[in-house]
Short mmCIF file of C-alpha atoms and ligand atoms in Angstrom, two decimals:
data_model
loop_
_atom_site.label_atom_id
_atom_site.label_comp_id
_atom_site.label_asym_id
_atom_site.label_seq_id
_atom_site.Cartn_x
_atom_site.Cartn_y
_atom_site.Cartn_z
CA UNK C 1 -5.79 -32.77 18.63
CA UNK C 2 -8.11 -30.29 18.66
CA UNK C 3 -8.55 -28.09 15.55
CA UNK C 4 -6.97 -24.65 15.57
CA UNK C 5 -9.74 -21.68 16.27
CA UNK C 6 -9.50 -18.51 14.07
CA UNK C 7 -11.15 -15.28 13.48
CA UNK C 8 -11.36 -14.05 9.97
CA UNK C 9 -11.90 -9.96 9.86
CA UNK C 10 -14.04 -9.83 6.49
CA UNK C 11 -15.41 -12.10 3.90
CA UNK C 12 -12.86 -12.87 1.54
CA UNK C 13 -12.64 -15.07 -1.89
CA UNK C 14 -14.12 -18.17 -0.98
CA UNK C 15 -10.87 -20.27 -2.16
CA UNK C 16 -9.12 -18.66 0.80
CA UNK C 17 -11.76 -19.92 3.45
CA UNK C 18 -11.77 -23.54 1.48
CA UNK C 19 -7.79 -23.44 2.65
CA UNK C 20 -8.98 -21.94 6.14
CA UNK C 21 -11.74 -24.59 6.71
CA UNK C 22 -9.39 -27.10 5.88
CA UNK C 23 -7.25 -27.07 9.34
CA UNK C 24 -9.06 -24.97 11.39
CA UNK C 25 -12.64 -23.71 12.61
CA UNK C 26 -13.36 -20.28 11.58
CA UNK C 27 -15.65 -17.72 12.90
CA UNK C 28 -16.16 -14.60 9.82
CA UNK C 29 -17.17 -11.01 10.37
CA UNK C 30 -19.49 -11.75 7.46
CA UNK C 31 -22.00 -8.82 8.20
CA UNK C 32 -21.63 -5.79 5.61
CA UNK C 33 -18.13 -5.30 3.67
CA UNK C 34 -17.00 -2.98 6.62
CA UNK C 35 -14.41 -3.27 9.38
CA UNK C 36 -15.48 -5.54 12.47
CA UNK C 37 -16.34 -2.86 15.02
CA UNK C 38 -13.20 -2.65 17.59
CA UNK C 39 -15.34 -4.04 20.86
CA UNK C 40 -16.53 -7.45 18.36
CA UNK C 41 -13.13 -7.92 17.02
CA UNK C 42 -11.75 -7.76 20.97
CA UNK C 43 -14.46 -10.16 22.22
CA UNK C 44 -13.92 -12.19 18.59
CA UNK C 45 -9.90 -13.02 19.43
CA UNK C 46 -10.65 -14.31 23.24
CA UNK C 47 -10.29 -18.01 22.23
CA UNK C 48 -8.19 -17.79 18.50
CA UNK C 49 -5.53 -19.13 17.89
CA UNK C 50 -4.95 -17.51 14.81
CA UNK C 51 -5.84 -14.14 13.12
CA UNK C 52 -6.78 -13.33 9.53
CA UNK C 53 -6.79 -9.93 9.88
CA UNK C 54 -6.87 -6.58 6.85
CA UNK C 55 -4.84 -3.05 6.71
CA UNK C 56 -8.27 -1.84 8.39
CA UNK C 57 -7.72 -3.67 11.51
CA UNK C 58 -5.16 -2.21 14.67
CA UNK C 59 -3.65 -5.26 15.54
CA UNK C 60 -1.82 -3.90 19.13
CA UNK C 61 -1.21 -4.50 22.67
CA UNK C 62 -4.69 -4.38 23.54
CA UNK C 63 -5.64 -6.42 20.93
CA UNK C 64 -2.54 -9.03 22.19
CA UNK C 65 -3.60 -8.70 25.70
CA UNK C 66 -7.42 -9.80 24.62
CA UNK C 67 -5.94 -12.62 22.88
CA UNK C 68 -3.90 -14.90 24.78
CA UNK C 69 -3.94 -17.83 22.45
CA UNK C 70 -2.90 -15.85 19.57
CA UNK C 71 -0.05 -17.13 17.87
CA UNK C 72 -0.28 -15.95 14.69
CA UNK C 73 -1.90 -12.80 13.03
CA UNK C 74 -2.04 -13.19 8.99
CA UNK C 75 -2.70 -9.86 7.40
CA UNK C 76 -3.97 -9.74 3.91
CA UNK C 77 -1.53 -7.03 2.01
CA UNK C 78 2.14 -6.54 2.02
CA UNK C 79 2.12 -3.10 4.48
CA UNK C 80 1.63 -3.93 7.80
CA UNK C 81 1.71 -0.94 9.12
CA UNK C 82 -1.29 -1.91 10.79
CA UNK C 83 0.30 -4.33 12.96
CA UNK C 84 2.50 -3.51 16.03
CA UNK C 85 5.12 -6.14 15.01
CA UNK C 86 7.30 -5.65 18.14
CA UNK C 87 4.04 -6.14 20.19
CA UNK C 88 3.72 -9.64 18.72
CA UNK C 89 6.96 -10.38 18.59
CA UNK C 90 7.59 -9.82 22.53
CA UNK C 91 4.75 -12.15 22.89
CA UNK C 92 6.22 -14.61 20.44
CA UNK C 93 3.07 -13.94 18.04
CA UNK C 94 3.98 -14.86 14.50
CA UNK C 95 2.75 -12.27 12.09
CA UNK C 96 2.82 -12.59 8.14
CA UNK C 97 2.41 -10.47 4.56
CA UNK C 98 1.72 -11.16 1.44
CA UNK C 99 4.84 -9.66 -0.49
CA UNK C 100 5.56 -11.03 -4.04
CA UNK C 101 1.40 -11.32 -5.72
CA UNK C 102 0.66 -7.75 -5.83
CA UNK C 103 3.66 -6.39 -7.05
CA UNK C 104 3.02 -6.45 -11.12
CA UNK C 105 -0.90 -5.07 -10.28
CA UNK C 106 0.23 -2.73 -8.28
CA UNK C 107 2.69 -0.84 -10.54
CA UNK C 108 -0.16 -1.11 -13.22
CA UNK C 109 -2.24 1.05 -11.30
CA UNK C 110 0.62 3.41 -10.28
CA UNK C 111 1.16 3.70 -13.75
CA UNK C 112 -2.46 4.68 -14.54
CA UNK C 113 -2.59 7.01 -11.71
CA UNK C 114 0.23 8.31 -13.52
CA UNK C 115 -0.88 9.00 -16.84
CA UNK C 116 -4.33 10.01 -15.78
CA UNK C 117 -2.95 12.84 -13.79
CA UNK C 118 -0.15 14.05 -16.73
CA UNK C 119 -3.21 13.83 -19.11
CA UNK C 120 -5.77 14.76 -16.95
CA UNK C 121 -8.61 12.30 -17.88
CA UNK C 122 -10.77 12.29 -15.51
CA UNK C 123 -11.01 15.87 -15.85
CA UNK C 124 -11.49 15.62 -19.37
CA UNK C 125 -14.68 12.96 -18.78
CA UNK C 126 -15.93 15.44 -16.06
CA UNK C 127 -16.48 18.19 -19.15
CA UNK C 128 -17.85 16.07 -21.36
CA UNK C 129 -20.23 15.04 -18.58
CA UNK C 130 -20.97 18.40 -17.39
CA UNK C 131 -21.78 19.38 -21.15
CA UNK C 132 -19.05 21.34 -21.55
CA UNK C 133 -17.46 20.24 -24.54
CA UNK C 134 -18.32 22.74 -27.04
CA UNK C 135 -14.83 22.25 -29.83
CA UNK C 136 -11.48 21.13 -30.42
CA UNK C 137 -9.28 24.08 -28.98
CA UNK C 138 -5.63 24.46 -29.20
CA UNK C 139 -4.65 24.27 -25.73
CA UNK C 140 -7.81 22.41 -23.68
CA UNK C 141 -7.38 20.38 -21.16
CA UNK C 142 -3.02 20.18 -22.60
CA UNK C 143 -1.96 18.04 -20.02
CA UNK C 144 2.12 17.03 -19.73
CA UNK C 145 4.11 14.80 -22.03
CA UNK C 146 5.07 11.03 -19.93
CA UNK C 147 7.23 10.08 -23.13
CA UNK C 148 11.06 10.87 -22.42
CA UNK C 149 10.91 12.50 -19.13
CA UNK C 150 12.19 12.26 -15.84
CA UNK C 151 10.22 9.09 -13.56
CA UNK C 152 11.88 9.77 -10.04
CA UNK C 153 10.88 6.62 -7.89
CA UNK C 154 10.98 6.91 -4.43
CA UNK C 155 11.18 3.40 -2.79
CA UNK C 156 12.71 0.82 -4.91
CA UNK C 157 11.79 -2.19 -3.75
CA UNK C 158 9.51 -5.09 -5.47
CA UNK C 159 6.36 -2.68 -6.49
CA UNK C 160 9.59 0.68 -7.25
CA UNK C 161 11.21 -1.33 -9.64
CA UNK C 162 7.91 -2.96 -11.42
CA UNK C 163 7.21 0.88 -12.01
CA UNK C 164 11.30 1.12 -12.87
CA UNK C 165 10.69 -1.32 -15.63
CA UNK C 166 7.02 -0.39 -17.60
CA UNK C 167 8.70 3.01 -17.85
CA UNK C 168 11.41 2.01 -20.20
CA UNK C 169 8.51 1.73 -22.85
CA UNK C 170 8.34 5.22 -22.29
CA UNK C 171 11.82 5.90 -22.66
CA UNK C 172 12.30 7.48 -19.73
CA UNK C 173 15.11 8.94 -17.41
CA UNK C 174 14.78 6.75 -14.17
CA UNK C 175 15.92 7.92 -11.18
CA UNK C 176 15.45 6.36 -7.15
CA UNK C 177 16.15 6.80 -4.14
CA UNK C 178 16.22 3.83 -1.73
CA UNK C 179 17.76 3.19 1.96
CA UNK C 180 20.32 0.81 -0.03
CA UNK C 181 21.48 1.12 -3.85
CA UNK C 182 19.19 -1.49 -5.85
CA UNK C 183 22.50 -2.68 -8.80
CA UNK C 184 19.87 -5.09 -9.97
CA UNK C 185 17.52 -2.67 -10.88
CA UNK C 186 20.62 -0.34 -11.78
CA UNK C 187 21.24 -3.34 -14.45
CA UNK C 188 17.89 -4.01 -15.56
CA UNK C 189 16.47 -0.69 -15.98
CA UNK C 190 19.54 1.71 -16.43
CA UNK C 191 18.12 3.52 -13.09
CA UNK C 192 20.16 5.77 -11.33
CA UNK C 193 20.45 6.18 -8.26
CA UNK C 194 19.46 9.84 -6.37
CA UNK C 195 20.20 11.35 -3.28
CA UNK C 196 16.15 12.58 -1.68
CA UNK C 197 16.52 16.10 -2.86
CA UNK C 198 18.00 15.21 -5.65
CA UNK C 199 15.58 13.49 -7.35
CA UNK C 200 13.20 15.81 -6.02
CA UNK C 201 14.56 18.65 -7.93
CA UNK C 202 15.29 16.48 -11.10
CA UNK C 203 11.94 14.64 -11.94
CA UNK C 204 9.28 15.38 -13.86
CA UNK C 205 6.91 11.86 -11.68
CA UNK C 206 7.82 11.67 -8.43
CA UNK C 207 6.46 7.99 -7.42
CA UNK C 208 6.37 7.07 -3.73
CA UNK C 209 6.48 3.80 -2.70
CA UNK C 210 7.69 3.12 0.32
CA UNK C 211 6.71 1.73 3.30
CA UNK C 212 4.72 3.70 6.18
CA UNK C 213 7.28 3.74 8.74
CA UNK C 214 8.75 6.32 11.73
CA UNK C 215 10.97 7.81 9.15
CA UNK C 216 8.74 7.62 6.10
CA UNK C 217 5.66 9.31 8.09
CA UNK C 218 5.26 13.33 6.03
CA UNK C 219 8.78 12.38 4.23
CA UNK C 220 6.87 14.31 1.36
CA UNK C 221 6.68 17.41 3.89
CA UNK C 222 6.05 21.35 2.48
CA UNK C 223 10.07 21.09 1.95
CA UNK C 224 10.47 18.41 0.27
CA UNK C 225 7.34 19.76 -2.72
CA UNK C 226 9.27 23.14 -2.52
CA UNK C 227 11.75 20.83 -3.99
CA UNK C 228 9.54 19.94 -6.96
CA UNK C 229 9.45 21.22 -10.16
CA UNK C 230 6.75 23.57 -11.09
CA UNK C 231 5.38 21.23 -13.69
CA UNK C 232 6.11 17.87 -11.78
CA UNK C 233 3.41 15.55 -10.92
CA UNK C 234 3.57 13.88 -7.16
CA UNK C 235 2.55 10.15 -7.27
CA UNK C 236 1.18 8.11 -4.22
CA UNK C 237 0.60 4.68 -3.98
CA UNK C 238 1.98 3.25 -0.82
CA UNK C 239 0.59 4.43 2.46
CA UNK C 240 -0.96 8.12 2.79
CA UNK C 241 0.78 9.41 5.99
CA UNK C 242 3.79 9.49 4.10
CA UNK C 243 2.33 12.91 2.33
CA UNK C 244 1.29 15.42 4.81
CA UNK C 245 -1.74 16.57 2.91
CA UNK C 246 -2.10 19.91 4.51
CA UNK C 247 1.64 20.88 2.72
CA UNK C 248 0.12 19.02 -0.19
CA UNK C 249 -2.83 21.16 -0.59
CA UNK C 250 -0.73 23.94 -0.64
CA UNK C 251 1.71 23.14 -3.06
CA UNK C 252 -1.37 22.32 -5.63
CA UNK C 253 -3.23 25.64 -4.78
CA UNK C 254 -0.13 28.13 -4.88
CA UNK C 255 1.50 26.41 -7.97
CA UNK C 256 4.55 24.52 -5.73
CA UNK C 257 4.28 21.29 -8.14
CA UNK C 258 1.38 20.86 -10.93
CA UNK C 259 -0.62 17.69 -9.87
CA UNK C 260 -0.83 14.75 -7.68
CA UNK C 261 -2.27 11.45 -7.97
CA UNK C 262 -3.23 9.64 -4.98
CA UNK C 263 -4.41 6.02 -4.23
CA UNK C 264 -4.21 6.62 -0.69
CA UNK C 265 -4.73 8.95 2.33
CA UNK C 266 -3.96 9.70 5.97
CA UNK C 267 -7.02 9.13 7.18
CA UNK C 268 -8.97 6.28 5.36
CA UNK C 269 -11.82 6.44 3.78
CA UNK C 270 -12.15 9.85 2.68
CA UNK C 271 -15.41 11.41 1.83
CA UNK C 272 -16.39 13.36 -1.15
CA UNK C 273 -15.49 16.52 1.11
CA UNK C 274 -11.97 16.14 1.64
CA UNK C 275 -10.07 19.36 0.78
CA UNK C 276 -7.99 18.01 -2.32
CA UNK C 277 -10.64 16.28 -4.30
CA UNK C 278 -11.87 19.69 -4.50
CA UNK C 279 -8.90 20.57 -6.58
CA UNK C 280 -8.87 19.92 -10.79
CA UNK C 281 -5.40 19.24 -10.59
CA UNK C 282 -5.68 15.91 -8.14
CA UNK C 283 -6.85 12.33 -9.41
CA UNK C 284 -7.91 10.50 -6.53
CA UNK C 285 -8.49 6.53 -5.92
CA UNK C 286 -9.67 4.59 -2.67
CA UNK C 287 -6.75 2.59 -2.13
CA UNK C 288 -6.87 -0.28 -4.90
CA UNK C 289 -3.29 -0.55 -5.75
CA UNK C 290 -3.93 -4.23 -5.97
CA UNK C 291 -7.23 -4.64 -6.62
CA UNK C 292 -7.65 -6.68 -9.53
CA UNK C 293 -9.84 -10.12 -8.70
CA UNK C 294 -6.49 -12.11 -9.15
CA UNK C 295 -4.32 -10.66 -7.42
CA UNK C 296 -6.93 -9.82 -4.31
CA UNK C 297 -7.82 -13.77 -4.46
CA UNK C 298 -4.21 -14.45 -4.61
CA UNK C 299 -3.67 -12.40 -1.62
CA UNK C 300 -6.40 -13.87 0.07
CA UNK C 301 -5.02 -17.44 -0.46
CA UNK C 302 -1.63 -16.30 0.25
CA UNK C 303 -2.44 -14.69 3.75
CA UNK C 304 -4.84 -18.47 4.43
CA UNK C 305 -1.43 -20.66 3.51
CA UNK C 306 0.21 -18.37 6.03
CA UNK C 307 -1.90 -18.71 8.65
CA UNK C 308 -2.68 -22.09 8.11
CA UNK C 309 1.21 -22.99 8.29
CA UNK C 310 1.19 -21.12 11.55
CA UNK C 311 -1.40 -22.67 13.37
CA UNK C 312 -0.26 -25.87 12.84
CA UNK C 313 3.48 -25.96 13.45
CA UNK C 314 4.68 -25.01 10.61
CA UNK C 315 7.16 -21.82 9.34
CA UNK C 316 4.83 -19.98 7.44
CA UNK C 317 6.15 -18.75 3.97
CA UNK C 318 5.96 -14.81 4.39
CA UNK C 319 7.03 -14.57 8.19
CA UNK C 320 7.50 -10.77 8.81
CA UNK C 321 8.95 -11.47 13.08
CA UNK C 322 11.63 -14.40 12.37
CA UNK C 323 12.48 -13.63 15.83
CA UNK C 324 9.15 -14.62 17.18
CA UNK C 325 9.15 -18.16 15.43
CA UNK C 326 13.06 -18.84 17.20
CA UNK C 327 11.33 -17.47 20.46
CA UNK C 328 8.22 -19.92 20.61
CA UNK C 329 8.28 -23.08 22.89
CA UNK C 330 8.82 -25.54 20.62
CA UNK C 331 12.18 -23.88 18.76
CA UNK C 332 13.77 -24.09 22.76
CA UNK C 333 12.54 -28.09 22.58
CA UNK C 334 13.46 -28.28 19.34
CA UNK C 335 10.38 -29.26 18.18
CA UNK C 336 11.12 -27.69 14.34
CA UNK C 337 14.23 -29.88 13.51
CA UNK C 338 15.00 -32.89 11.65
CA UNK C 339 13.56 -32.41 8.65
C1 LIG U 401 -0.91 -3.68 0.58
O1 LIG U 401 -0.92 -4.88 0.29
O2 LIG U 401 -0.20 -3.22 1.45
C2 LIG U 401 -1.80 -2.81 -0.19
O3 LIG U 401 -1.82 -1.50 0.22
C3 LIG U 401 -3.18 -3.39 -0.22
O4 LIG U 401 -3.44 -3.38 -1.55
#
């Protein structure tokens, strides 16, 4: 049999590839740290089998149609918004996440988005920098209390409730809102559940975590931060189309809601000259919700096992399109049964 082919987008942590190289021959956009330019990565898939593939890559019909061998498409993060899933599923492509490793990093980092922007530290190391710090004054940089206050967590799934449960230290009110009630959470946490404008109007954090979906796309839309409390502080750290920046850069200039803190953005990267890092009042990251080395290595080695399992047979572990495995050839021979 002849080894599986596949196309690997970026470098990654070299106990990923050892998994990779393993099973199946790999070719590696190994340039510069960058996204494979769109024309490589189309010429790149003519012959793969399988796909290990990052947020930064489109993976769509045109992609599909360049790759007819495809038959799985492994994407290193738990989104995959990047992925046209009903695409690959019509085509009986197999495409896979890495839920599960990411979730306790990524609430840590939500959390320090959070108390940077109550407590405006970067900010504060920006004056001390610029040589402005001249004496302890009663109200410099006064920032807003986390302890005892209002966390209202939008999107309560794994990453929602990891955020849920670091803010009982703080002994906070926890509110969500979620497309189902989470009773486990409810439970664990004493969360309560919120209708949307309810918990808009009623927290001091408002953390979004949800996925980047039809509906989700500007759910945090110049109604819903007319919504906010004056003092409240507007958290991102799922997918930036859900905030429509343009409302957002409003509601931080006229006074709508008091600060954001953002991980991500529509439009990825951002340069130093986007509108809101102009703005005191807005802490801004490049997207490393789950960047700690291991948890990205984890991902890495979770998103190889996938598409290892894939390429050779097998059901891999984090299947996003069940459909598309009960659709392939072998499920009709029954190929996957008897053991
Ligand atoms: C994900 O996994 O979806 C994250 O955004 C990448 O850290």
């Amino acid at each position: 049999m002849p080894r599986p082919k596949v196309y690997v987008t970026r470098r990654i942590p070299r106990e990923a590839m050892a998994i990779l190289e393993a099973y199946c021959d790999c070719r590696v956009f190994a340039q510069e740290d960058t996204p494979v330019p769109r024309e490589m990565l189309l010429a790149e898939v003519a012959d793969v089998d399988g796909a290990f593939v990052l947020l930064t890559e489109r993976v769509d019909d045109e992609l599909l149609a360049a790759a007819p061998r495809l038959r799985v498409v492994a994407n290193m993060a738990v989104g995959y918004d990047n992925i046209d899933v009903a695409a690959c599923t019509r085509r009986g492509v197999l495409v896979t996440n890495t839920p599960g490793v990411l979730t306790e990093t990524t609430a840590d980092l939500t959390w320090a988005l959070l108390m940077a922007t109550a407590r405006r530290i970067v900010e504060a190391q920006k004056v001390i920098e610029r040589g402005e710090w001249r004496t302890w004054s009663p109200m410099f940089l006064t920032g807003q209390d986390v302890y005892g206050r209002t966390l209202g967590i939008i999107g309560a799934g794994r990453i929602g409730s990891a955020v849920a449960r670091r803010a009982r230290g703080f002994d906070m009110t926890i509110l969500y809102h979620n497309r189902r009630p989470n009773p486990d959470l409810e439970a664990e946490t004493g969360a309560r559940y919120a209708g949307f404008h309810e918990l808009l109007e009623q927290s001091d954090f408002v953390v979004v975590l949800v996925p980047l979906t039809q509906e989700t796309h500007h759910l945090i839309n110049e109604d819903a931060l007319r919504r906010m409390k004056p003092s409240a502080i507007l958290i991102n750290a799922s997918r930036g189309p859900v905030v429509d920046e343009t409302a957002l850069y409003k509601a931080l200039t006229e006074g709508w809601i008091w600060a954001a803190g953002l991980d991500v953005w529509e439009r990825e990267p951002i340069g130093p000259d986007h509108p809101l890092l102009a703005l005191p009042n807005v802490v801004a990251l490049p997207h490393i919700g789950s960047a700690s080395i291991a948890t990205r290595t984890r991902m890495a080695v979770v998103a190889a096992e996938n598409l290892v399992a894939g390429v050779t047979g097998r059901r891999p572990p984090n299947l996003v399109n069940p459909e598309a495995w009960d659709r392939r050839p072998a499920a009709a021979e029954g190929a996957d049964q008897g053991g």
